[in-house]
Amino acid sequence: MKLVTLRDPNPRNRDGKVAVVSSDGRRAVFPDPARCVSLLQALENWREAGPYLESLGELLNAGRVAEAFELDVEQCLAPLPRAPGFYDGSAFLSHVERARRARGDTMPESARLTPLMYQGVSDNLLGPYAPIDLIEESYGADFEGEFAVVTGDVPRATSAERVGRHLILLLLFNDITYRELLKTEIVTKFGFLQSKPNSAFAPFAVTPDEIGEAWKEGRIHRSVSVRLNGEVFGAPDGGEMSFSFHQLVAHACRTRPLSAGSIVGSGTVSNSDASVGFACLTEKRYQEIAETGKASTPWLKAGDRVSMEVRLDGKSVFGLIDQRVV
C-alpha cells in the first residue's frame, strides 16, 4: 500500500489529509474522514485504520473507486508533516569507517556493537520538492540519502526480536546537514542541534509488502539513486546496513516508549564498494582525502539541484525527491 499526504484547505489541520495511492503512483483517493483524516491519526489507530486503508487501495487498483483523482505529486507534503519523534541512526558502518580513515583514525569496536543515534527535528518536515535553504554558504550544506521506518506505538524496552510487528511504513528522505556547523557541535559531545535542519521526504509512504522480497531481515535491499545537477552521484544499496531497522528501533525505545508515528532513520546509505558512488557529499570528500590527501568536492551552493529515487520493477517505490538549493 502507498500513502501520501496533501495539504488540507482547513488551516487548523497542520497534519494534512492522507490519501491512498494506486500501485503505479498515478491515482489517489481520500478515505472516509470519519475513519481518518491525517496519516498520523491513522497510525494512532492502525489496528482499525490499516485494514480499511488496505481495502481502499485494493478497490482503487481495481478501478472501482468513483472518487479517485489524478495525483499531482508536486502537491504532496511529507507523508508526516510533523511526527511525535524522529530518531536517526548511523547503521552503515562503511560511512563511519571512511570518516575515521579520513581523520587517520580507526573505528572503535563499540561502533560495531551499539548503533549510533541522535534525536532529530520532528516538526515541520519538508515535502519532496521543498527548496534546500542554504542560509549561509559557510555552513557547508550537504544532502544525505536515507531510508526510514514509521512505527506504531512501541512499548519501552521492546527487543529487536519482537519489534517487527510495530514497524508499519517505509520512507525515503534527504537528511539535510550543515557540515561546518556540525564540526563545532560534535566536539561538545552533547548532540546535534543547529547542524540538523528539517529533513525532506519522498511523497510515498509504503507498507513493507509493497516492496516484496526487497524488504528482508529489517533492511531495504534496493539502491538509492542520487543525482546532483542531473549527474549520477551514487547508487548505494540499503541491504548493507550493519544494524537492521529492528535493532535501530529497539535501541531507540530502550528507556522510553515510542509513540505511533515515530520515524527512525537508517543514516546515510553507504556501501563498502566506493565504485557505486555515495549518498552524501561528505562521504565522497572522505574518499578523496583517503585517495589524494584533500577533499575537492564542494558543499552545496545556490542553484544546485539534488534528486533521490528508488525504483523496483520499473516503478518509483517512494516517488521522487527533487530539490533546488536557494
Coordinates of C-alpha atoms in Angstrom, one line a residue, residues 8-283:
D8 CA -5.9 20.4 3.9
P9 CA -7.7 23.6 3.0
N10 CA -8.6 23.7 6.7
P11 CA -5.7 25.7 8.2
R12 CA -6.4 24.2 11.6
N13 CA -5.2 20.8 10.3
R14 CA -1.4 21.0 10.3
D15 CA -1.1 17.3 9.6
G16 CA -2.6 17.4 6.1
K17 CA -5.0 14.9 4.5
V18 CA -3.9 11.3 3.9
A19 CA -4.7 9.7 0.6
V20 CA -4.3 6.1 -0.6
V21 CA -2.4 5.9 -3.9
S22 CA -2.6 3.3 -6.7
S23 CA 0.4 1.0 -7.2
D24 CA 1.5 3.0 -10.2
G25 CA 1.5 6.2 -8.2
R26 CA -0.9 8.0 -10.6
R27 CA -4.3 8.0 -8.9
A28 CA -5.4 8.5 -5.3
V29 CA -8.5 8.6 -3.1
F30 CA -9.2 10.2 0.2
P31 CA -10.5 7.9 2.9
D32 CA -13.8 8.5 4.7
P33 CA -13.0 11.4 7.1
A34 CA -15.0 9.6 9.8
R35 CA -12.3 6.9 9.7
C36 CA -9.2 9.1 9.5
V37 CA -8.2 12.5 8.1
S38 CA -4.4 12.5 8.6
L39 CA -1.8 9.8 8.3
L40 CA -0.8 10.4 12.0
Q41 CA -4.4 9.9 13.0
A42 CA -4.5 6.6 11.0
L43 CA -1.2 5.4 12.7
E44 CA -2.6 6.1 16.1
N45 CA -5.5 3.8 15.3
W46 CA -3.7 1.4 12.9
R47 CA -5.4 -1.8 14.0
E48 CA -8.7 -0.5 12.5
A49 CA -7.4 2.1 10.0
G50 CA -4.7 -0.1 8.4
P51 CA -7.1 -2.8 7.1
Y52 CA -9.6 -0.2 6.0
L53 CA -6.9 1.8 4.0
E54 CA -5.6 -1.5 2.6
S55 CA -9.0 -2.5 1.3
L56 CA -9.5 1.0 -0.2
G57 CA -6.2 0.6 -2.0
E58 CA -7.3 -2.7 -3.5
L59 CA -10.5 -1.1 -4.8
L60 CA -8.5 1.8 -6.2
N61 CA -6.1 -0.6 -8.1
A62 CA -9.1 -2.4 -9.4
G63 CA -10.6 0.8 -10.8
R64 CA -13.7 0.6 -8.6
V65 CA -13.4 3.9 -6.7
A66 CA -15.6 6.6 -8.2
E67 CA -14.0 9.3 -6.1
A68 CA -10.5 8.6 -7.4
F69 CA -8.5 11.6 -8.8
E70 CA -5.2 12.1 -10.7
L71 CA -2.4 12.6 -8.2
D72 CA 0.0 15.6 -8.7
V73 CA 3.0 14.5 -6.6
E74 CA 4.4 18.1 -6.7
Q75 CA 1.5 19.0 -4.4
C76 CA 2.4 16.4 -1.8
L77 CA 3.6 17.3 1.7
A78 CA 6.0 15.0 3.6
P79 CA 4.0 11.8 4.5
L80 CA 4.1 13.0 8.1
P81 CA 4.4 16.8 8.1
R82 CA 5.2 16.5 11.8
A83 CA 6.0 13.4 13.8
P84 CA 5.9 12.6 17.5
G85 CA 9.6 11.6 17.3
F86 CA 12.5 11.4 14.9
Y87 CA 15.4 9.2 15.7
D88 CA 18.2 9.0 13.2
G89 CA 20.9 6.3 13.3
S90 CA 24.1 5.6 11.6
A91 CA 23.6 2.0 10.6
F92 CA 26.0 1.8 7.6
L93 CA 29.5 1.3 9.1
S94 CA 31.3 1.9 5.8
H95 CA 30.2 5.6 6.2
V96 CA 31.7 5.7 9.7
E97 CA 34.9 3.9 8.6
R98 CA 35.5 6.4 5.8
A99 CA 35.1 9.3 8.2
R100 CA 37.6 7.7 10.6
R101 CA 40.1 6.8 7.9
A102 CA 40.0 10.4 6.6
R103 CA 41.0 11.6 10.1
G104 CA 43.7 9.0 10.3
D105 CA 41.7 7.2 13.0
T106 CA 40.3 3.6 13.4
M107 CA 36.8 2.7 14.2
P108 CA 36.2 1.6 17.8
E109 CA 34.8 -1.8 18.4
S110 CA 31.9 -0.3 20.3
A111 CA 30.6 1.1 17.0
R112 CA 30.0 -2.4 15.8
L113 CA 28.1 -3.4 18.9
T114 CA 25.8 -0.4 19.6
P115 CA 24.1 1.8 16.9
L116 CA 24.9 5.5 16.8
M117 CA 21.8 7.6 17.1
Y118 CA 20.6 11.1 17.7
Q119 CA 17.2 12.7 18.2
G120 CA 16.4 15.0 15.3
V121 CA 13.9 17.6 14.3
S122 CA 10.4 16.1 14.1
D123 CA 8.2 19.1 13.4
N124 CA 7.9 20.9 10.1
L125 CA 9.2 18.0 8.0
L126 CA 9.6 19.1 4.3
G127 CA 7.9 17.8 1.2
P128 CA 9.7 16.2 -1.8
Y129 CA 10.0 19.4 -3.8
A130 CA 10.7 21.9 -1.0
P131 CA 13.8 24.0 -1.6
I132 CA 17.0 23.5 0.4
D133 CA 17.6 26.8 2.2
L134 CA 21.3 27.4 2.2
I135 CA 21.0 30.2 4.9
E136 CA 24.8 30.7 4.8
E137 CA 27.2 29.1 2.3
S138 CA 29.8 28.9 5.1
Y139 CA 27.6 26.4 7.0
G140 CA 28.6 23.7 4.5
A141 CA 25.2 22.3 3.3
D142 CA 25.1 18.7 2.4
F143 CA 22.5 16.1 1.4
E144 CA 22.1 12.6 2.8
G145 CA 20.0 9.9 1.2
E146 CA 18.4 7.7 3.9
F147 CA 15.7 5.1 4.5
A148 CA 13.4 5.2 7.5
V149 CA 10.6 3.3 9.2
V150 CA 7.5 4.7 10.8
T151 CA 6.4 2.9 13.9
G152 CA 3.1 2.3 15.7
D153 CA 3.1 2.5 19.5
V154 CA 6.3 0.7 20.6
P155 CA 6.4 -0.3 24.3
R156 CA 9.5 0.7 26.2
A157 CA 12.4 -1.9 26.0
T158 CA 10.8 -3.9 23.2
S159 CA 13.5 -6.2 21.9
A160 CA 14.8 -6.4 18.3
E161 CA 13.3 -9.9 18.1
R162 CA 9.8 -8.6 19.0
V163 CA 9.8 -5.1 17.4
G164 CA 8.9 -6.2 13.9
R165 CA 5.1 -6.0 14.3
H166 CA 5.4 -2.4 15.3
L167 CA 7.1 -1.3 12.0
I168 CA 4.3 0.0 9.8
L169 CA 5.7 2.1 7.0
L170 CA 8.9 2.7 5.0
L171 CA 10.2 6.1 3.8
L172 CA 12.9 7.7 1.7
F173 CA 14.3 11.0 2.9
N174 CA 17.0 13.6 2.4
D175 CA 18.6 14.4 5.8
I176 CA 20.0 17.9 5.2
T177 CA 23.1 18.7 7.2
Y178 CA 25.3 21.7 7.8
R179 CA 28.7 20.1 7.9
E180 CA 30.7 23.1 9.1
L181 CA 28.3 23.7 12.0
L182 CA 28.3 20.0 12.8
K183 CA 32.1 20.2 13.3
T184 CA 31.6 22.7 16.2
E185 CA 28.7 20.8 17.7
I186 CA 30.2 17.3 17.6
V187 CA 33.1 18.3 19.9
T188 CA 30.7 19.3 22.6
K189 CA 29.6 15.6 22.8
F190 CA 26.1 16.9 23.6
G191 CA 24.3 16.1 20.3
F192 CA 23.4 17.9 17.1
L193 CA 21.1 20.9 17.0
Q194 CA 21.8 23.8 14.6
S195 CA 23.6 21.5 12.1
K196 CA 20.5 19.4 11.6
P197 CA 17.7 21.5 10.0
N198 CA 14.4 20.0 8.7
S199 CA 14.6 16.9 6.5
A200 CA 12.8 16.4 3.2
F201 CA 10.7 13.3 2.5
A202 CA 9.8 11.5 -0.7
P203 CA 6.0 11.6 -1.3
F204 CA 5.0 7.9 -0.8
A205 CA 5.0 6.1 2.5
V206 CA 4.7 2.4 1.7
T207 CA 4.0 -0.7 3.7
P208 CA 6.8 -3.3 3.6
D209 CA 4.7 -5.7 1.4
E210 CA 4.8 -3.0 -1.3
I211 CA 8.5 -3.9 -2.0
G212 CA 8.2 -7.7 -1.5
E213 CA 11.4 -9.5 -1.2
A214 CA 13.4 -6.3 -1.2
W215 CA 12.3 -6.0 2.5
K216 CA 14.4 -8.7 4.2
E217 CA 15.8 -9.0 7.7
G218 CA 14.7 -5.5 8.6
R219 CA 16.6 -3.9 5.6
I220 CA 15.6 -2.4 2.3
H221 CA 17.6 -4.2 -0.3
R222 CA 17.4 -1.6 -3.1
S223 CA 19.7 1.1 -4.4
V224 CA 19.1 4.8 -3.7
S225 CA 19.7 6.7 -7.0
V226 CA 21.2 10.1 -6.1
R227 CA 21.8 12.8 -8.7
L228 CA 23.5 16.2 -8.3
N229 CA 22.7 18.7 -11.1
G230 CA 21.4 15.9 -13.3
E231 CA 24.6 13.8 -13.0
V232 CA 24.6 10.4 -11.2
F233 CA 26.3 10.9 -7.8
G234 CA 25.8 7.4 -6.4
A235 CA 23.5 4.4 -6.1
P236 CA 24.4 2.6 -2.8
D237 CA 22.3 -0.3 -1.8
G238 CA 20.3 -0.4 1.5
G239 CA 21.0 -4.0 2.1
E240 CA 24.4 -3.4 3.5
M241 CA 23.1 -2.0 6.8
S242 CA 25.2 -3.2 9.7
F243 CA 22.3 -2.7 12.1
S244 CA 18.8 -3.6 10.9
F245 CA 15.7 -1.4 11.5
H246 CA 14.7 -3.9 14.1
Q247 CA 17.9 -3.2 16.0
L248 CA 17.6 0.6 15.5
V249 CA 14.0 0.8 16.8
A250 CA 14.9 -1.5 19.8
H251 CA 17.8 0.9 20.5
A252 CA 15.5 4.0 20.3
C253 CA 12.9 2.5 22.7
R254 CA 15.4 1.1 25.2
T255 CA 14.4 3.5 28.0
R256 CA 11.3 5.1 26.6
P257 CA 8.2 4.1 24.7
L258 CA 7.8 5.4 21.1
S259 CA 4.5 7.0 20.1
A260 CA 2.7 6.0 16.9
G261 CA 4.1 8.0 14.0
S262 CA 7.7 8.0 15.3
I263 CA 10.3 8.0 12.5
V264 CA 13.6 6.0 12.8
G265 CA 16.2 6.7 10.1
S266 CA 19.0 4.5 8.8
G267 CA 21.7 7.1 8.5
T268 CA 23.3 7.8 5.1
V269 CA 23.0 4.8 2.8
S270 CA 26.6 3.7 2.2
N271 CA 28.5 0.7 0.7
S272 CA 32.0 -0.5 1.2
D273 CA 32.5 -0.6 -2.5
A274 CA 33.3 3.1 -3.4
S275 CA 32.6 2.4 -7.1
V276 CA 28.8 2.5 -6.5
G277 CA 29.2 6.2 -5.5
F278 CA 27.8 7.9 -2.5
A279 CA 24.6 9.3 -1.0
C280 CA 26.2 12.4 0.5
L281 CA 28.9 14.9 -0.3
T282 CA 30.9 14.4 2.9
E283 CA 31.5 10.7 2.2

